[in-house]
Amino acid sequence: NAGVTQTPKFQVLKTGQSMTLQCAQDMNHEYMSWYRQDPGMGLRLIHYSVGAGITDQGEVPNGYNVSRSTTEDFPLRLLSAAPSQTSVYFCASSPPGQGPLRANEKLFFGSGTQLSVL
Amino acid sequence: KNEVEQSPQNLTAQEGEFITINCSYSVGISALHWLQQHPGGGIVSLFMLSSGKKKHGRLIATINIQEKHSSLHITASHPRDSAVYICAVANYGGSQGNLIFGKGTKLSVKP
């Protein structure tokens, strides 16, 4: 199993450009999510999905779009890149939680994408 | 006020020392995660706790739900343990996506 595959590892964009960060997992996980990590701040949730065809916004969704057409793939689209979107992005997945509280099980992270917007 | 607070922010230890990293949270939770971020940036899940204590090798994680506090202990620390350790909580009653992260504790273990 490859786990969670995230591409690209590095990307430089100009303000206003669009791009898609790819995330794929081969573990048949229902839950997938995108986070951004900025210096001095904890990871912040951008968007997440609890299954194919279902997505929802996280803490910082503005400027980003997602879709979940298959269980395996969860791409993150930057519609019109801005310097404020310079960050390190992580994709993560996990199986559904067990028990009545639906707590997340172990998280599996991609290797990250370092994005710079000039 | 941050909902998840970690202490200390930075920690330097000598090889072999016993290390404790603390995590306090202010919301009701259904689970708490401890993650390790390597110097190269990759993030690995260490533990998921909803009560009690878990142990894996030299790592021990405990949680006290009543006090809203968790600790990560490393016994016989080694330079390869140098990393950022991140606490994250799953908000009680929230969706599976609702994880709140601490800012991390940067650990450096000197030989």
mmCIF file of C-alpha atoms in Angstrom:
data_model
loop_
_atom_site.group_PDB
_atom_site.id
_atom_site.type_symbol
_atom_site.label_atom_id
_atom_site.label_comp_id
_atom_site.label_asym_id
_atom_site.label_seq_id
_atom_site.Cartn_x
_atom_site.Cartn_y
_atom_site.Cartn_z
ATOM 1 C CA ASN A 1 0.000 0.000 0.000
ATOM 2 C CA ALA A 2 1.216 3.505 -0.830
ATOM 3 C CA GLY A 3 -0.844 5.140 1.951
ATOM 4 C CA VAL A 4 -1.638 8.795 1.289
ATOM 5 C CA THR A 5 0.002 10.205 -1.831
ATOM 6 C CA GLN A 6 0.161 13.971 -2.138
ATOM 7 C CA THR A 7 1.492 15.901 -5.116
ATOM 8 C CA PRO A 8 3.294 18.109 -5.882
ATOM 9 C CA LYS A 9 5.857 18.451 -3.068
ATOM 10 C CA PHE A 10 6.758 22.006 -4.040
ATOM 11 C CA GLN A 11 4.950 24.639 -6.085
ATOM 12 C CA VAL A 12 5.488 28.306 -6.856
ATOM 13 C CA LEU A 13 2.573 30.303 -8.215
ATOM 14 C CA LYS A 14 1.997 33.865 -9.235
ATOM 15 C CA THR A 15 -0.868 35.804 -7.714
ATOM 16 C CA GLY A 16 -4.067 35.016 -9.558
ATOM 17 C CA GLN A 17 -2.994 31.657 -10.927
ATOM 18 C CA SER A 18 -5.033 28.561 -10.201
ATOM 19 C CA MET A 19 -3.831 25.079 -9.418
ATOM 20 C CA THR A 20 -4.902 21.758 -7.966
ATOM 21 C CA LEU A 21 -3.158 19.861 -5.180
ATOM 22 C CA GLN A 22 -3.697 16.156 -5.578
ATOM 23 C CA CYS A 23 -4.365 13.697 -2.766
ATOM 24 C CA ALA A 24 -5.009 9.997 -3.161
ATOM 25 C CA GLN A 25 -5.247 7.152 -0.657
ATOM 26 C CA ASP A 26 -5.393 3.417 -1.268
ATOM 27 C CA MET A 27 -6.666 2.320 2.149
ATOM 28 C CA ASN A 28 -10.387 2.675 1.372
ATOM 29 C CA HIS A 29 -10.703 5.372 4.017
ATOM 30 C CA GLU A 30 -13.970 7.255 4.154
ATOM 31 C CA TYR A 31 -12.624 10.354 5.860
ATOM 32 C CA MET A 32 -10.228 12.706 4.038
ATOM 33 C CA SER A 33 -9.177 16.228 4.855
ATOM 34 C CA TRP A 34 -6.930 19.110 3.876
ATOM 35 C CA TYR A 35 -4.950 21.211 6.373
ATOM 36 C CA ARG A 36 -2.633 24.155 6.100
ATOM 37 C CA GLN A 37 0.292 24.716 8.432
ATOM 38 C CA ASP A 38 1.675 28.200 8.983
ATOM 39 C CA PRO A 39 4.605 29.244 11.217
ATOM 40 C CA GLY A 40 3.550 29.787 14.834
ATOM 41 C CA MET A 41 0.127 28.292 14.238
ATOM 42 C CA GLY A 42 -1.315 24.840 14.574
ATOM 43 C CA LEU A 43 -2.619 22.880 11.627
ATOM 44 C CA ARG A 44 -5.887 24.356 10.439
ATOM 45 C CA LEU A 45 -8.616 22.467 8.645
ATOM 46 C CA ILE A 46 -9.526 23.758 5.191
ATOM 47 C CA HIS A 47 -12.073 21.229 3.913
ATOM 48 C CA TYR A 48 -12.968 17.661 4.707
ATOM 49 C CA SER A 49 -15.035 14.776 3.393
ATOM 50 C CA VAL A 50 -16.671 11.859 5.187
ATOM 51 C CA GLY A 51 -17.280 9.906 2.005
ATOM 52 C CA ALA A 52 -17.604 10.080 -1.767
ATOM 53 C CA GLY A 53 -19.944 12.877 -2.788
ATOM 54 C CA ILE A 54 -19.845 14.548 0.651
ATOM 55 C CA THR A 55 -17.667 17.535 1.505
ATOM 56 C CA ASP A 56 -17.796 20.236 4.137
ATOM 57 C CA GLN A 57 -15.930 23.363 5.114
ATOM 58 C CA GLY A 58 -13.390 23.552 7.868
ATOM 59 C CA GLU A 59 -11.945 26.518 9.710
ATOM 60 C CA VAL A 60 -10.308 28.301 6.755
ATOM 61 C CA PRO A 61 -12.158 27.381 3.536
ATOM 62 C CA ASN A 62 -12.071 30.710 1.673
ATOM 63 C CA GLY A 63 -10.208 30.592 -1.606
ATOM 64 C CA TYR A 64 -10.258 26.803 -1.818
ATOM 65 C CA ASN A 65 -12.582 24.274 -3.448
ATOM 66 C CA VAL A 66 -12.764 20.518 -3.065
ATOM 67 C CA SER A 67 -14.690 17.630 -4.552
ATOM 68 C CA ARG A 68 -14.885 13.918 -3.726
ATOM 69 C CA SER A 69 -16.022 11.964 -6.742
ATOM 70 C CA THR A 70 -14.306 8.756 -5.611
ATOM 71 C CA THR A 71 -13.305 7.274 -2.261
ATOM 72 C CA GLU A 72 -9.639 7.414 -3.283
ATOM 73 C CA ASP A 73 -9.184 11.006 -4.432
ATOM 74 C CA PHE A 74 -9.679 14.352 -2.730
ATOM 75 C CA PRO A 75 -8.156 17.217 -4.745
ATOM 76 C CA LEU A 76 -7.814 20.746 -3.374
ATOM 77 C CA ARG A 77 -8.237 23.590 -5.854
ATOM 78 C CA LEU A 78 -6.881 27.084 -5.422
ATOM 79 C CA LEU A 79 -9.120 29.239 -7.581
ATOM 80 C CA SER A 80 -7.061 32.445 -7.710
ATOM 81 C CA ALA A 81 -3.895 32.174 -5.659
ATOM 82 C CA ALA A 82 -3.031 34.926 -3.187
ATOM 83 C CA PRO A 83 0.162 35.498 -1.160
ATOM 84 C CA SER A 84 -1.866 34.701 2.006
ATOM 85 C CA GLN A 85 -2.151 31.141 0.700
ATOM 86 C CA THR A 86 1.595 30.629 0.968
ATOM 87 C CA SER A 87 1.765 27.713 3.369
ATOM 88 C CA VAL A 88 2.496 24.029 3.763
ATOM 89 C CA TYR A 89 -0.513 21.883 2.903
ATOM 90 C CA PHE A 90 -1.227 18.409 4.232
ATOM 91 C CA CYS A 91 -3.796 15.902 3.151
ATOM 92 C CA ALA A 92 -4.918 13.262 5.674
ATOM 93 C CA SER A 93 -7.247 10.285 5.773
ATOM 94 C CA SER A 94 -8.682 7.939 8.352
ATOM 95 C CA PRO A 95 -11.211 5.140 8.580
ATOM 96 C CA PRO A 96 -14.552 5.932 10.220
ATOM 97 C CA GLY A 97 -14.553 5.990 14.000
ATOM 98 C CA GLN A 98 -15.945 3.185 16.080
ATOM 99 C CA GLY A 99 -18.493 3.560 18.833
ATOM 100 C CA PRO A 100 -21.203 6.126 19.529
ATOM 101 C CA LEU A 101 -18.919 9.158 19.709
ATOM 102 C CA ARG A 102 -17.628 8.612 16.182
ATOM 103 C CA ALA A 103 -14.153 9.605 17.228
ATOM 104 C CA ASN A 104 -11.598 9.671 14.462
ATOM 105 C CA GLU A 105 -9.308 6.730 14.386
ATOM 106 C CA LYS A 106 -5.641 7.021 13.553
ATOM 107 C CA LEU A 107 -4.834 9.699 10.985
ATOM 108 C CA PHE A 108 -2.643 9.049 7.972
ATOM 109 C CA PHE A 109 -0.927 12.094 6.480
ATOM 110 C CA GLY A 110 0.517 12.826 3.073
ATOM 111 C CA SER A 111 4.068 14.163 2.859
ATOM 112 C CA GLY A 112 2.978 17.768 2.396
ATOM 113 C CA THR A 113 3.097 20.431 -0.319
ATOM 114 C CA GLN A 114 5.128 23.568 0.173
ATOM 115 C CA LEU A 115 3.319 26.296 -1.761
ATOM 116 C CA SER A 116 4.647 29.794 -2.376
ATOM 117 C CA VAL A 117 2.480 32.456 -3.976
ATOM 118 C CA LEU A 118 4.400 35.450 -5.273
ATOM 119 C CA LYS B 1 -7.724 31.907 24.105
ATOM 120 C CA ASN B 2 -6.511 28.816 22.266
ATOM 121 C CA GLU B 3 -8.708 25.792 22.767
ATOM 122 C CA VAL B 4 -5.686 23.475 22.780
ATOM 123 C CA GLU B 5 -2.579 24.551 24.673
ATOM 124 C CA GLN B 6 0.683 22.646 24.690
ATOM 125 C CA SER B 7 3.616 23.073 27.041
ATOM 126 C CA PRO B 8 6.444 23.565 26.811
ATOM 127 C CA GLN B 9 6.756 25.176 23.380
ATOM 128 C CA ASN B 10 10.400 24.124 23.159
ATOM 129 C CA LEU B 11 12.246 21.426 25.043
ATOM 130 C CA THR B 12 15.889 20.433 24.981
ATOM 131 C CA ALA B 13 16.947 17.222 26.677
ATOM 132 C CA GLN B 14 20.016 15.049 27.015
ATOM 133 C CA GLU B 15 19.934 11.566 25.595
ATOM 134 C CA GLY B 16 18.460 9.140 28.115
ATOM 135 C CA GLU B 17 16.279 11.667 29.928
ATOM 136 C CA PHE B 18 12.595 11.115 30.678
ATOM 137 C CA ILE B 19 10.489 13.636 28.782
ATOM 138 C CA THR B 20 6.967 14.902 29.387
ATOM 139 C CA ILE B 21 4.941 17.047 27.003
ATOM 140 C CA ASN B 22 1.611 18.408 28.178
ATOM 141 C CA CYS B 23 -1.640 19.212 26.407
ATOM 142 C CA SER B 24 -4.594 21.035 27.959
ATOM 143 C CA TYR B 25 -7.871 21.699 26.201
ATOM 144 C CA SER B 26 -10.968 23.695 26.983
ATOM 145 C CA VAL B 27 -13.662 21.948 24.912
ATOM 146 C CA GLY B 28 -15.513 18.703 25.392
ATOM 147 C CA ILE B 29 -13.807 16.051 23.337
ATOM 148 C CA SER B 30 -14.491 12.608 21.995
ATOM 149 C CA ALA B 31 -10.839 11.793 21.355
ATOM 150 C CA LEU B 32 -7.329 13.204 21.531
ATOM 151 C CA HIS B 33 -4.487 12.559 19.116
ATOM 152 C CA TRP B 34 -0.746 12.811 19.539
ATOM 153 C CA LEU B 35 1.186 13.365 16.324
ATOM 154 C CA GLN B 36 4.895 13.537 15.539
ATOM 155 C CA GLN B 37 6.238 15.850 12.835
ATOM 156 C CA HIS B 38 9.736 14.979 11.702
ATOM 157 C CA PRO B 39 12.326 17.634 10.808
ATOM 158 C CA GLY B 40 11.666 16.807 7.143
ATOM 159 C CA GLY B 41 8.016 17.779 7.622
ATOM 160 C CA GLY B 42 6.249 14.428 7.521
ATOM 161 C CA ILE B 43 3.518 13.853 10.130
ATOM 162 C CA VAL B 44 2.926 10.520 11.803
ATOM 163 C CA SER B 45 0.070 9.601 14.112
ATOM 164 C CA LEU B 46 1.363 8.242 17.432
ATOM 165 C CA PHE B 47 -1.751 7.720 19.529
ATOM 166 C CA MET B 48 -5.485 8.227 19.599
ATOM 167 C CA LEU B 49 -6.932 8.308 23.119
ATOM 168 C CA SER B 50 -10.424 8.602 24.482
ATOM 169 C CA SER B 51 -9.581 7.507 28.028
ATOM 170 C CA GLY B 52 -6.822 6.078 30.192
ATOM 171 C CA LYS B 53 -3.384 5.316 28.900
ATOM 172 C CA LYS B 54 -1.662 3.844 25.858
ATOM 173 C CA LYS B 55 1.908 2.644 25.425
ATOM 174 C CA HIS B 56 3.954 1.982 22.317
ATOM 175 C CA GLY B 57 7.612 1.193 22.795
ATOM 176 C CA ARG B 58 9.203 4.082 24.720
ATOM 177 C CA LEU B 59 6.174 6.324 24.268
ATOM 178 C CA ILE B 60 3.340 6.568 26.773
ATOM 179 C CA ALA B 61 0.247 8.742 26.404
ATOM 180 C CA THR B 62 -2.236 9.440 29.161
ATOM 181 C CA ILE B 63 -5.444 11.396 29.300
ATOM 182 C CA ASN B 64 -7.530 12.735 32.187
ATOM 183 C CA ILE B 65 -10.961 13.607 30.799
ATOM 184 C CA GLN B 66 -12.147 15.299 33.996
ATOM 185 C CA GLU B 67 -9.115 17.595 34.124
ATOM 186 C CA LYS B 68 -9.051 18.069 30.323
ATOM 187 C CA HIS B 69 -5.398 17.219 30.186
ATOM 188 C CA SER B 70 -3.161 14.780 28.366
ATOM 189 C CA SER B 71 0.527 14.000 28.629
ATOM 190 C CA LEU B 72 2.976 12.363 26.263
ATOM 191 C CA HIS B 73 5.968 10.732 27.929
ATOM 192 C CA ILE B 74 9.140 9.522 26.270
ATOM 193 C CA THR B 75 11.338 7.213 28.309
ATOM 194 C CA ALA B 76 15.082 6.875 27.636
ATOM 195 C CA SER B 77 15.015 9.650 25.049
ATOM 196 C CA HIS B 78 17.206 9.403 21.954
ATOM 197 C CA PRO B 79 18.323 11.974 19.372
ATOM 198 C CA ARG B 80 16.015 10.315 16.829
ATOM 199 C CA ASP B 81 13.086 11.442 19.023
ATOM 200 C CA SER B 82 13.882 15.039 18.010
ATOM 201 C CA ALA B 83 10.729 16.302 16.338
ATOM 202 C CA VAL B 84 7.685 18.488 16.859
ATOM 203 C CA TYR B 85 4.955 16.777 18.879
ATOM 204 C CA ILE B 86 1.420 17.919 18.187
ATOM 205 C CA CYS B 87 -1.711 17.408 20.250
ATOM 206 C CA ALA B 88 -5.100 17.494 18.489
ATOM 207 C CA VAL B 89 -8.590 17.061 19.901
ATOM 208 C CA ALA B 90 -11.760 15.827 18.237
ATOM 209 C CA ASN B 91 -14.538 18.114 19.424
ATOM 210 C CA TYR B 92 -17.322 16.231 21.221
ATOM 211 C CA GLY B 93 -20.474 16.124 19.165
ATOM 212 C CA GLY B 94 -18.696 17.554 16.162
ATOM 213 C CA SER B 95 -18.308 15.878 12.842
ATOM 214 C CA GLN B 96 -15.401 13.656 12.094
ATOM 215 C CA GLY B 97 -13.725 16.634 10.472
ATOM 216 C CA ASN B 98 -13.647 18.804 13.547
ATOM 217 C CA LEU B 99 -10.098 18.468 14.856
ATOM 218 C CA ILE B 100 -8.460 21.296 16.790
ATOM 219 C CA PHE B 101 -4.667 21.320 16.870
ATOM 220 C CA GLY B 102 -2.176 22.655 19.353
ATOM 221 C CA LYS B 103 0.814 24.629 18.076
ATOM 222 C CA GLY B 104 3.221 21.840 18.865
ATOM 223 C CA THR B 105 6.175 21.229 21.162
ATOM 224 C CA LYS B 106 9.589 21.220 19.525
ATOM 225 C CA LEU B 107 11.789 18.581 21.157
ATOM 226 C CA SER B 108 15.530 18.430 20.661
ATOM 227 C CA VAL B 109 17.429 15.534 22.212
ATOM 228 C CA LYS B 110 21.206 16.018 22.410
ATOM 229 C CA PRO B 111 23.611 13.080 22.369
#
